[in-house]
């Protein structure tokens, strides 16, 4: 089906078929989605990275798996020493 | 994140010159739009004009991408101290499933765990003692999804039955758990993931039918559906409550999509993986999320930069990553793989800090406990392991 040559007045010409209408519907949907994406406010990677880094650093000492907690504070770590028989 | 569409930048404003936008001169629209503007939008748009606009918008987006990608993520991390040696061991092994463990979730009490299996069984465990507290047999096999309710009083699960059902947890020995079952979600294909929102009243589901959906638990009513994935949706994760009503999903179409829960709209979409995305998890601040894929990589996407910023991979890792989760500070990423191992990644530097052996088959599910003291992994070897 040809892409160009449709009536400018907007009335359906006899060459306009269901699949052409669907193509327009699809194209319109794509354009709408792209407009949304183009409207998103984005920040630089340098800024994004340093903010993620700051979050890590601020919360590091409260991260048990990162800093390690003594057995007395971790319910999963055994408190009793092992006895080798 | 959505900026108000400024009227001067609308391509269909009749007759007006588009002034350069305040952000960057590189983003101004070509002059041909001024001509097209006189034609108006809906009645006179043609396939050609729509395609032109699409191409122009794509070009605009590409230019902006290059402008914003000013530095490599790991370069910024060079100033951060390297991590020391990690000693993480299996502290508990939960045995009792008769077949592959497919999914697990922690209770907010940081000790109870719900897990589901290929054999149709859903078990609630006390991870401190390894005792089984509840067990229910589902009418279907391959229970691929399970979740603990925020109150700790119920669990949700589903799989090949195409449904998500909620079971209230009762300590009454005489009560049959299955008798109180409530069917909440109905999909047209398997349930791959489910999660309560911040209350027991709503459940978010992902399905092999390519959609996600939000349901009211009490009435079973569909509150919102999310269409956009081109294939099975395999995973989802809700944004931390402080960051608002969004969630991320990943699918067999290799896409990770971020959704607005109220409107049903996809607000951001990422397609950089080379294969199915099996797992997605938000970074604790809510500004980023990680994904694990059959392409053997895990990736980090920053939502405000709107792009992938890191890839966690090694030539020696050739099997798919099935599930990922962050430690409490977001510095560590734990990832379970189909080669039976768990790799621990330094999120900032991009290097692997540890590899954990123990499971005797694929690791299928992995979650860090709510207080970050341990993480649990589930495997096709029928067991779950608690690591700390």
Coordinates of C-alpha atoms in Angstrom, one line a residue:
Chain A
X1 CA 0.0 0.0 0.0
X2 CA 1.3 3.4 -0.8
X3 CA 2.4 5.7 2.0
X4 CA 1.8 9.0 0.4
X5 CA -1.0 10.4 -1.8
X6 CA -3.8 10.4 0.7
X7 CA -6.4 13.1 0.6
X8 CA -5.4 16.2 2.4
X9 CA -9.0 17.2 3.1
X10 CA -9.2 14.2 5.4
X11 CA -12.1 12.4 3.8
X12 CA -11.5 8.7 3.2
X13 CA -10.5 8.2 -0.3
X14 CA -11.4 4.9 -2.0
X15 CA -7.8 3.8 -1.8
X16 CA -7.9 3.8 1.9
X17 CA -8.3 0.3 3.2
X18 CA -8.5 -1.2 6.7
X19 CA -4.8 -2.0 6.8
X20 CA -3.8 1.5 5.8
X21 CA -6.0 2.8 8.6
X22 CA -4.2 0.3 10.9
X23 CA -0.8 1.6 9.7
X24 CA -1.8 5.1 10.6
X25 CA -3.1 4.0 13.9
X26 CA 0.2 2.2 14.6
X27 CA 2.2 5.1 13.4
X28 CA 0.2 7.5 15.6
X29 CA 0.7 5.2 18.6
X30 CA 4.5 5.2 17.9
X31 CA 4.6 9.0 17.6
X32 CA 2.6 9.4 20.8
X33 CA 5.0 7.0 22.6
X34 CA 8.0 8.8 21.2
X35 CA 6.6 12.2 22.3
X36 CA 6.3 10.9 25.8
X37 CA 9.8 9.6 25.7
X38 CA 11.1 12.9 24.3
X39 CA 9.3 14.7 27.1
X40 CA 11.1 12.9 29.8
X41 CA 13.5 14.9 31.9
X42 CA 16.9 13.1 31.9
X43 CA 20.0 13.8 33.9
X44 CA 23.6 13.2 33.0
X45 CA 25.2 9.8 33.8
X46 CA 27.9 11.6 35.9
X47 CA 25.2 13.0 38.1
X48 CA 23.2 9.8 38.3
X49 CA 26.2 7.7 39.1
X50 CA 27.5 10.0 41.9
X51 CA 24.0 10.0 43.5
X52 CA 23.8 6.2 43.5
X53 CA 27.3 6.2 45.0
X54 CA 26.3 8.7 47.7
X55 CA 23.4 6.5 48.6
X56 CA 25.7 3.5 49.0
X57 CA 28.1 5.4 51.1
X58 CA 25.5 6.8 53.4
X59 CA 23.9 3.4 54.0
X60 CA 27.0 1.3 54.0
X61 CA 27.5 1.0 57.8
X62 CA 23.9 -0.2 58.2
X63 CA 24.3 -2.9 55.6
X64 CA 24.9 -6.2 57.5
X65 CA 25.9 -8.2 54.4
X66 CA 28.4 -5.5 53.4
X67 CA 30.1 -4.8 56.7
X68 CA 29.5 -8.0 58.4
X69 CA 27.8 -8.3 61.8
X70 CA 29.1 -10.3 64.7
X71 CA 27.4 -13.6 65.4
X72 CA 25.8 -12.2 68.5
X73 CA 23.8 -9.8 66.3
X74 CA 23.0 -12.1 63.4
X75 CA 20.3 -14.6 64.2
X76 CA 21.5 -16.9 61.4
X77 CA 25.1 -17.1 62.6
X78 CA 25.7 -19.7 65.3
X79 CA 26.7 -18.3 68.7
X80 CA 28.2 -21.5 70.0
X81 CA 31.6 -22.4 68.9
X82 CA 32.0 -25.7 67.1
X83 CA 33.6 -28.6 69.0
X84 CA 35.7 -30.9 66.9
X85 CA 35.5 -34.4 68.3
Chain B
X1 CA 9.7 12.5 35.5
X2 CA 7.4 13.7 32.8
X3 CA 8.0 17.3 31.9
X4 CA 5.0 19.4 31.1
X5 CA 4.8 19.6 27.3
X6 CA 5.6 23.2 26.6
X7 CA 3.3 24.7 23.9
X8 CA 6.1 26.2 21.9
X9 CA 7.6 22.8 21.3
X10 CA 4.4 21.2 20.0
X11 CA 5.1 20.5 16.3
X12 CA 1.5 21.3 15.3
X13 CA 1.3 24.8 16.5
X14 CA 0.1 26.6 13.4
X15 CA 2.4 29.3 12.1
X16 CA 4.6 29.7 15.1
X17 CA 8.4 29.5 15.0
X18 CA 9.7 27.0 17.5
X19 CA 12.1 28.8 19.8
X20 CA 15.1 26.8 20.9
X21 CA 14.3 24.8 24.1
X22 CA 16.1 25.9 27.3
X23 CA 17.8 22.5 27.8
X24 CA 19.9 22.3 24.7
X25 CA 20.2 23.8 21.3
X26 CA 20.7 20.4 19.9
X27 CA 17.2 19.5 20.7
X28 CA 15.4 22.1 18.5
X29 CA 13.0 20.8 15.9
X30 CA 13.7 21.0 12.2
X31 CA 12.1 23.8 10.2
X32 CA 10.0 21.4 8.1
X33 CA 7.7 21.1 11.1
X34 CA 6.6 24.7 10.8
X35 CA 5.2 23.9 7.4
X36 CA 3.5 20.7 8.5
X37 CA 2.0 22.6 11.5
X38 CA -0.4 24.4 9.1
X39 CA -2.0 21.1 8.2
X40 CA -3.4 20.4 11.7
X41 CA -3.2 17.1 13.5
X42 CA -5.9 14.5 13.4
X43 CA -7.8 15.0 10.1
X44 CA -4.9 15.7 7.9
X45 CA -2.1 13.6 9.3
X46 CA -0.7 11.1 6.8
X47 CA 1.3 8.1 7.3
X48 CA 4.3 9.9 5.8
X49 CA 4.0 12.9 8.2
X50 CA 3.7 10.5 11.2
X51 CA 6.7 8.6 10.0
X52 CA 8.7 11.8 9.6
X53 CA 7.8 12.9 13.1
X54 CA 8.8 9.5 14.5
X55 CA 12.1 9.7 12.8
X56 CA 12.7 13.2 14.0
X57 CA 11.8 12.3 17.5
X58 CA 14.1 9.3 17.4
X59 CA 16.9 11.5 16.2
X60 CA 16.3 13.9 18.9
X61 CA 16.4 11.2 21.5
X62 CA 19.7 9.8 20.1
X63 CA 21.3 13.2 20.2
X64 CA 20.2 13.7 23.8
X65 CA 21.6 10.3 24.7
X66 CA 25.0 11.2 23.5
X67 CA 24.9 14.5 25.2
X68 CA 24.0 13.0 28.6
X69 CA 26.3 10.0 28.5
X70 CA 29.2 12.1 29.6
X71 CA 31.0 9.5 31.7
X72 CA 31.2 5.8 32.3
X73 CA 29.5 4.7 35.5
X74 CA 32.5 2.7 36.8
X75 CA 34.8 5.7 36.2
X76 CA 32.9 7.7 38.7
X77 CA 33.3 4.7 41.1
X78 CA 37.0 4.8 40.9
X79 CA 37.2 7.1 43.9
X80 CA 35.2 4.6 46.0
X81 CA 37.1 2.2 48.3
X82 CA 37.4 -1.4 47.0
X83 CA 35.6 -4.0 49.0
X84 CA 37.5 -6.5 51.1
X85 CA 37.1 -10.3 51.1
X86 CA 33.7 -11.7 51.7
X87 CA 33.0 -14.7 53.7
X88 CA 29.4 -15.8 53.2
X89 CA 28.3 -19.3 54.0
X90 CA 25.1 -21.3 54.0
X91 CA 23.7 -20.9 57.5
X92 CA 20.5 -22.9 57.1
X93 CA 19.2 -25.4 54.5
X94 CA 15.5 -25.7 54.2
X95 CA 14.6 -29.2 53.0
X96 CA 11.1 -30.4 52.4
X97 CA 10.1 -29.6 48.8
X98 CA 9.7 -32.7 46.6
X99 CA 10.7 -30.9 43.5
X100 CA 12.3 -27.8 42.0
X101 CA 11.9 -24.7 44.1
X102 CA 10.7 -21.9 41.8
X103 CA 10.0 -18.9 44.0
X104 CA 10.4 -17.6 47.5
X105 CA 9.6 -14.5 49.5
X106 CA 10.4 -13.2 52.9
X107 CA 7.9 -12.1 55.5
X108 CA 8.3 -8.6 57.0
X109 CA 9.2 -10.2 60.3
X110 CA 12.6 -11.1 58.7
X111 CA 12.3 -14.7 59.7
X112 CA 9.5 -16.4 57.9
X113 CA 9.7 -17.4 54.3
X114 CA 7.2 -18.7 51.8
X115 CA 8.4 -20.9 48.9
X116 CA 6.7 -22.6 46.0
X117 CA 7.7 -25.6 43.9
X118 CA 7.1 -27.5 40.7
X119 CA 5.3 -30.2 42.6
X120 CA 2.5 -27.8 43.5
X121 CA 3.5 -27.4 47.2
X122 CA 3.7 -24.0 48.9
X123 CA 5.5 -24.1 52.2
X124 CA 5.9 -21.4 54.9
X125 CA 9.1 -21.9 56.9
X126 CA 10.6 -20.4 60.1
X127 CA 14.1 -19.7 58.7
X128 CA 15.7 -19.5 62.2
X129 CA 14.6 -23.0 63.2
X130 CA 14.0 -24.4 59.7
X131 CA 10.6 -25.7 60.9
X132 CA 7.7 -25.8 58.4
X133 CA 4.8 -23.8 59.8
X134 CA 2.3 -24.2 57.0
X135 CA 2.0 -26.2 53.8
X136 CA -0.6 -26.2 51.1
X137 CA -0.9 -28.2 47.9
X138 CA -2.0 -26.2 44.9
X139 CA -4.3 -27.8 42.3
X140 CA -1.6 -27.2 39.6
X141 CA 2.0 -28.0 39.2
X142 CA 4.7 -25.4 38.5
X143 CA 3.8 -22.8 41.2
X144 CA 6.1 -20.2 39.7
X145 CA 5.1 -17.3 41.9
X146 CA 4.6 -16.7 45.6
X147 CA 4.5 -13.7 47.9
X148 CA 4.1 -12.9 51.5
X149 CA 1.4 -10.3 52.5
X150 CA 2.8 -7.3 54.3
X151 CA 0.8 -8.1 57.4
X152 CA 2.3 -11.6 57.5
X153 CA -1.2 -13.0 57.7
X154 CA -1.5 -14.4 54.2
X155 CA 0.4 -15.6 51.2
X156 CA -0.3 -15.4 47.5
X157 CA 0.7 -17.9 44.8
X158 CA 0.0 -19.2 41.4
X159 CA 1.5 -20.7 38.3
X160 CA 0.2 -23.0 35.6
X161 CA -3.4 -22.5 36.8
X162 CA -3.2 -19.0 35.3
X163 CA -4.4 -17.6 38.6
X164 CA -3.1 -15.8 41.7
X165 CA -4.8 -17.1 44.8
X166 CA -4.5 -15.8 48.4
X167 CA -4.4 -18.1 51.4
X168 CA -4.9 -16.6 54.9
X169 CA -2.4 -18.1 57.3
X170 CA -4.0 -19.7 60.3
X171 CA -2.4 -21.4 63.3
X172 CA -5.6 -23.4 64.0
X173 CA -4.5 -27.0 63.5
X174 CA -8.0 -28.0 62.7
X175 CA -8.4 -25.6 59.8
X176 CA -7.5 -26.6 56.3
X177 CA -5.5 -23.8 54.7
X178 CA -6.9 -24.7 51.3
X179 CA -10.5 -24.3 52.4
X180 CA -10.0 -20.5 52.9
X181 CA -8.4 -20.0 49.5
X182 CA -9.4 -16.9 47.5
X183 CA -8.9 -16.7 43.8
X184 CA -7.9 -13.1 43.0
X185 CA -6.2 -12.8 39.6
X186 CA -7.2 -14.5 36.3
X187 CA -4.8 -14.4 33.4
X188 CA -5.0 -16.2 30.1
X189 CA -1.6 -17.8 30.6
X190 CA 0.7 -18.8 33.4
X191 CA 1.3 -16.6 36.4
X192 CA 5.1 -15.8 36.5
X193 CA 5.3 -13.3 39.4
X194 CA 3.1 -11.7 42.0
X195 CA 3.6 -9.1 44.7
X196 CA 1.3 -7.4 47.3
X197 CA 1.5 -3.7 47.1
X198 CA 2.1 -1.9 50.3
X199 CA -1.0 -3.4 51.9
X200 CA -2.8 -6.8 51.9
X201 CA -5.6 -5.3 49.8
X202 CA -3.9 -5.2 46.4
X203 CA -1.8 -7.6 44.3
X204 CA 0.3 -7.0 41.3
X205 CA 0.7 -9.9 38.9
X206 CA 2.8 -10.7 35.8
X207 CA 1.9 -13.4 33.3
X208 CA 2.9 -15.4 30.3
X209 CA 0.0 -13.7 28.6
X210 CA 2.3 -10.7 28.1
X211 CA 0.5 -8.4 30.6
X212 CA 0.8 -7.3 34.2
X213 CA -2.3 -6.5 36.3
X214 CA -3.3 -4.9 39.5
X215 CA -6.1 -6.6 41.5
X216 CA -8.3 -5.9 44.5
X217 CA -7.9 -8.9 46.8
X218 CA -11.2 -8.7 48.5
X219 CA -13.4 -8.5 45.4
X220 CA -11.0 -10.0 42.8
X221 CA -11.7 -7.0 40.7
X222 CA -9.2 -5.9 38.0
X223 CA -8.1 -2.4 38.9
X224 CA -5.6 -1.8 36.2
X225 CA -3.9 -3.7 33.4
X226 CA -0.5 -3.0 31.8
X227 CA -0.1 -3.8 28.2
X228 CA 3.1 -3.3 26.2
X229 CA 5.4 -6.3 26.5
X230 CA 5.6 -8.2 23.3
X231 CA 5.9 -11.6 24.9
X232 CA 5.6 -13.4 28.3
X233 CA 6.3 -11.2 31.3
X234 CA 8.6 -13.1 33.7
X235 CA 9.2 -10.8 36.6
X236 CA 8.2 -7.6 38.4
X237 CA 9.2 -5.4 41.3
X238 CA 7.5 -2.6 43.1
X239 CA 9.3 0.7 43.6
X240 CA 10.2 1.4 47.2
X241 CA 7.2 3.1 48.7
X242 CA 8.9 6.5 49.1
X243 CA 9.4 6.8 45.3
X244 CA 5.8 6.6 44.4
X245 CA 3.4 4.3 42.5
X246 CA 5.5 2.7 39.9
X247 CA 6.8 -0.8 39.2
X248 CA 9.2 -2.4 36.8
X249 CA 8.6 -5.6 34.8
X250 CA 10.9 -7.8 32.6
X251 CA 10.0 -10.2 29.9
X252 CA 10.8 -12.6 27.1
X253 CA 10.8 -9.6 24.7
X254 CA 14.1 -8.6 26.3
X255 CA 12.5 -5.4 27.6
X256 CA 12.4 -4.0 31.0
X257 CA 9.4 -1.6 31.4
X258 CA 8.6 0.9 34.1
X259 CA 4.9 1.5 34.7
X260 CA 2.7 4.1 36.3
X261 CA 0.3 2.0 38.5
X262 CA -2.5 4.5 38.4
X263 CA -2.7 5.2 34.7
X264 CA -1.5 1.9 33.3
X265 CA 1.0 3.8 31.1
X266 CA 4.5 2.6 30.4
X267 CA 6.7 5.5 31.4
X268 CA 10.1 4.1 30.5
X269 CA 11.3 1.2 28.5
X270 CA 14.8 -0.4 28.2
X271 CA 15.9 -2.9 25.6
X272 CA 19.5 -3.7 26.0
X273 CA 19.6 -7.4 27.0
X274 CA 20.1 -10.0 24.4
X275 CA 17.7 -12.5 25.8
X276 CA 14.8 -13.0 28.3
X277 CA 14.9 -10.9 31.4
X278 CA 14.2 -13.3 34.3
X279 CA 14.4 -11.0 37.2
X280 CA 14.2 -7.2 38.0
X281 CA 14.8 -5.5 41.3
X282 CA 14.8 -1.9 42.3
X283 CA 17.9 -0.3 43.8
X284 CA 17.1 0.6 47.5
X285 CA 16.8 4.4 46.7
X286 CA 14.3 3.7 43.9
X287 CA 16.4 5.6 41.4
X288 CA 17.6 2.6 39.5
X289 CA 16.9 -1.1 39.0
X290 CA 18.9 -4.2 38.2
X291 CA 18.0 -7.0 35.9
X292 CA 19.2 -10.6 35.4
X293 CA 18.9 -12.3 32.0
X294 CA 19.4 -15.5 30.0
X295 CA 22.1 -13.6 28.2
X296 CA 24.3 -14.4 31.3
X297 CA 24.5 -10.7 32.3
X298 CA 23.0 -8.6 35.0
X299 CA 22.5 -4.9 34.2
X300 CA 21.9 -1.7 36.1
X301 CA 19.5 0.9 34.7
X302 CA 19.3 4.4 36.1
X303 CA 15.8 5.8 35.9
X304 CA 16.7 9.5 36.0
X305 CA 19.5 9.1 33.4
X306 CA 17.0 6.9 31.5
X307 CA 19.6 4.4 30.4
X308 CA 21.6 1.3 31.2
X309 CA 24.7 2.4 33.2
X310 CA 26.4 -0.9 34.1
X311 CA 26.8 -4.5 32.9
X312 CA 27.8 -7.2 35.3
X313 CA 29.4 -10.0 33.3
X314 CA 32.4 -12.2 32.8
X315 CA 33.6 -14.3 29.9
X316 CA 33.5 -17.3 32.2
X317 CA 29.8 -16.8 33.1
X318 CA 27.8 -18.3 30.2
X319 CA 24.7 -19.4 31.9
X320 CA 21.6 -17.3 32.5
X321 CA 21.0 -15.2 35.6
X322 CA 17.7 -16.2 37.1
X323 CA 17.2 -13.8 40.0
X324 CA 18.9 -10.8 41.5
X325 CA 18.6 -8.7 44.6
X326 CA 20.5 -5.9 46.3
X327 CA 22.0 -5.7 49.7
X328 CA 20.5 -3.0 52.0
X329 CA 22.9 -0.2 50.9
X330 CA 22.8 -1.2 47.2
X331 CA 26.5 -1.8 47.1
X332 CA 26.2 -5.5 46.5
X333 CA 24.2 -7.3 43.9
X334 CA 23.5 -11.0 44.6
X335 CA 22.6 -13.0 41.5
X336 CA 21.6 -16.6 41.2
X337 CA 22.5 -18.4 38.0
X338 CA 21.6 -21.5 36.0
X339 CA 25.1 -22.9 36.5
X340 CA 24.2 -23.5 40.2
X341 CA 26.2 -20.6 41.5
X342 CA 25.5 -17.3 43.1
X343 CA 27.7 -14.4 42.1
X344 CA 28.1 -11.4 44.3
X345 CA 28.8 -8.2 42.4
X346 CA 30.2 -4.8 43.5
X347 CA 27.5 -2.6 42.0
X348 CA 29.6 0.5 41.8
X349 CA 32.8 -0.9 40.4
X350 CA 31.3 -3.6 38.3
X351 CA 33.6 -6.4 39.5
X352 CA 32.6 -9.7 41.1
X353 CA 33.6 -9.9 44.7
X354 CA 32.5 -13.4 45.5
X355 CA 31.2 -16.6 44.0
X356 CA 29.1 -18.9 46.2
X357 CA 28.8 -22.7 45.7
X358 CA 26.4 -25.0 47.4
X359 CA 23.4 -25.6 45.3
X360 CA 23.3 -28.8 43.3
X361 CA 21.1 -27.4 40.5
X362 CA 20.0 -24.1 39.0
X363 CA 19.4 -21.3 41.4
X364 CA 15.9 -20.1 40.5
X365 CA 15.0 -17.5 43.1
X366 CA 16.9 -15.2 45.5
X367 CA 15.8 -12.5 48.0
X368 CA 17.7 -10.5 50.6
X369 CA 15.9 -10.5 54.0
X370 CA 14.0 -7.3 54.9
X371 CA 16.7 -6.2 57.4
X372 CA 19.5 -7.2 55.2
X373 CA 21.1 -9.7 57.6
X374 CA 20.9 -12.6 55.2
X375 CA 19.7 -13.7 51.8
X376 CA 17.8 -16.8 50.8
X377 CA 18.2 -18.7 47.5
X378 CA 15.9 -21.4 46.1
X379 CA 17.0 -24.0 43.7
X380 CA 16.0 -26.8 41.3
X381 CA 17.9 -29.0 43.8
X382 CA 14.7 -28.9 45.9
X383 CA 16.2 -26.9 48.7
X384 CA 16.4 -23.3 49.9
X385 CA 19.6 -22.0 51.6
X386 CA 20.0 -19.0 53.9
X387 CA 23.4 -17.3 53.4
X388 CA 25.0 -14.8 55.7

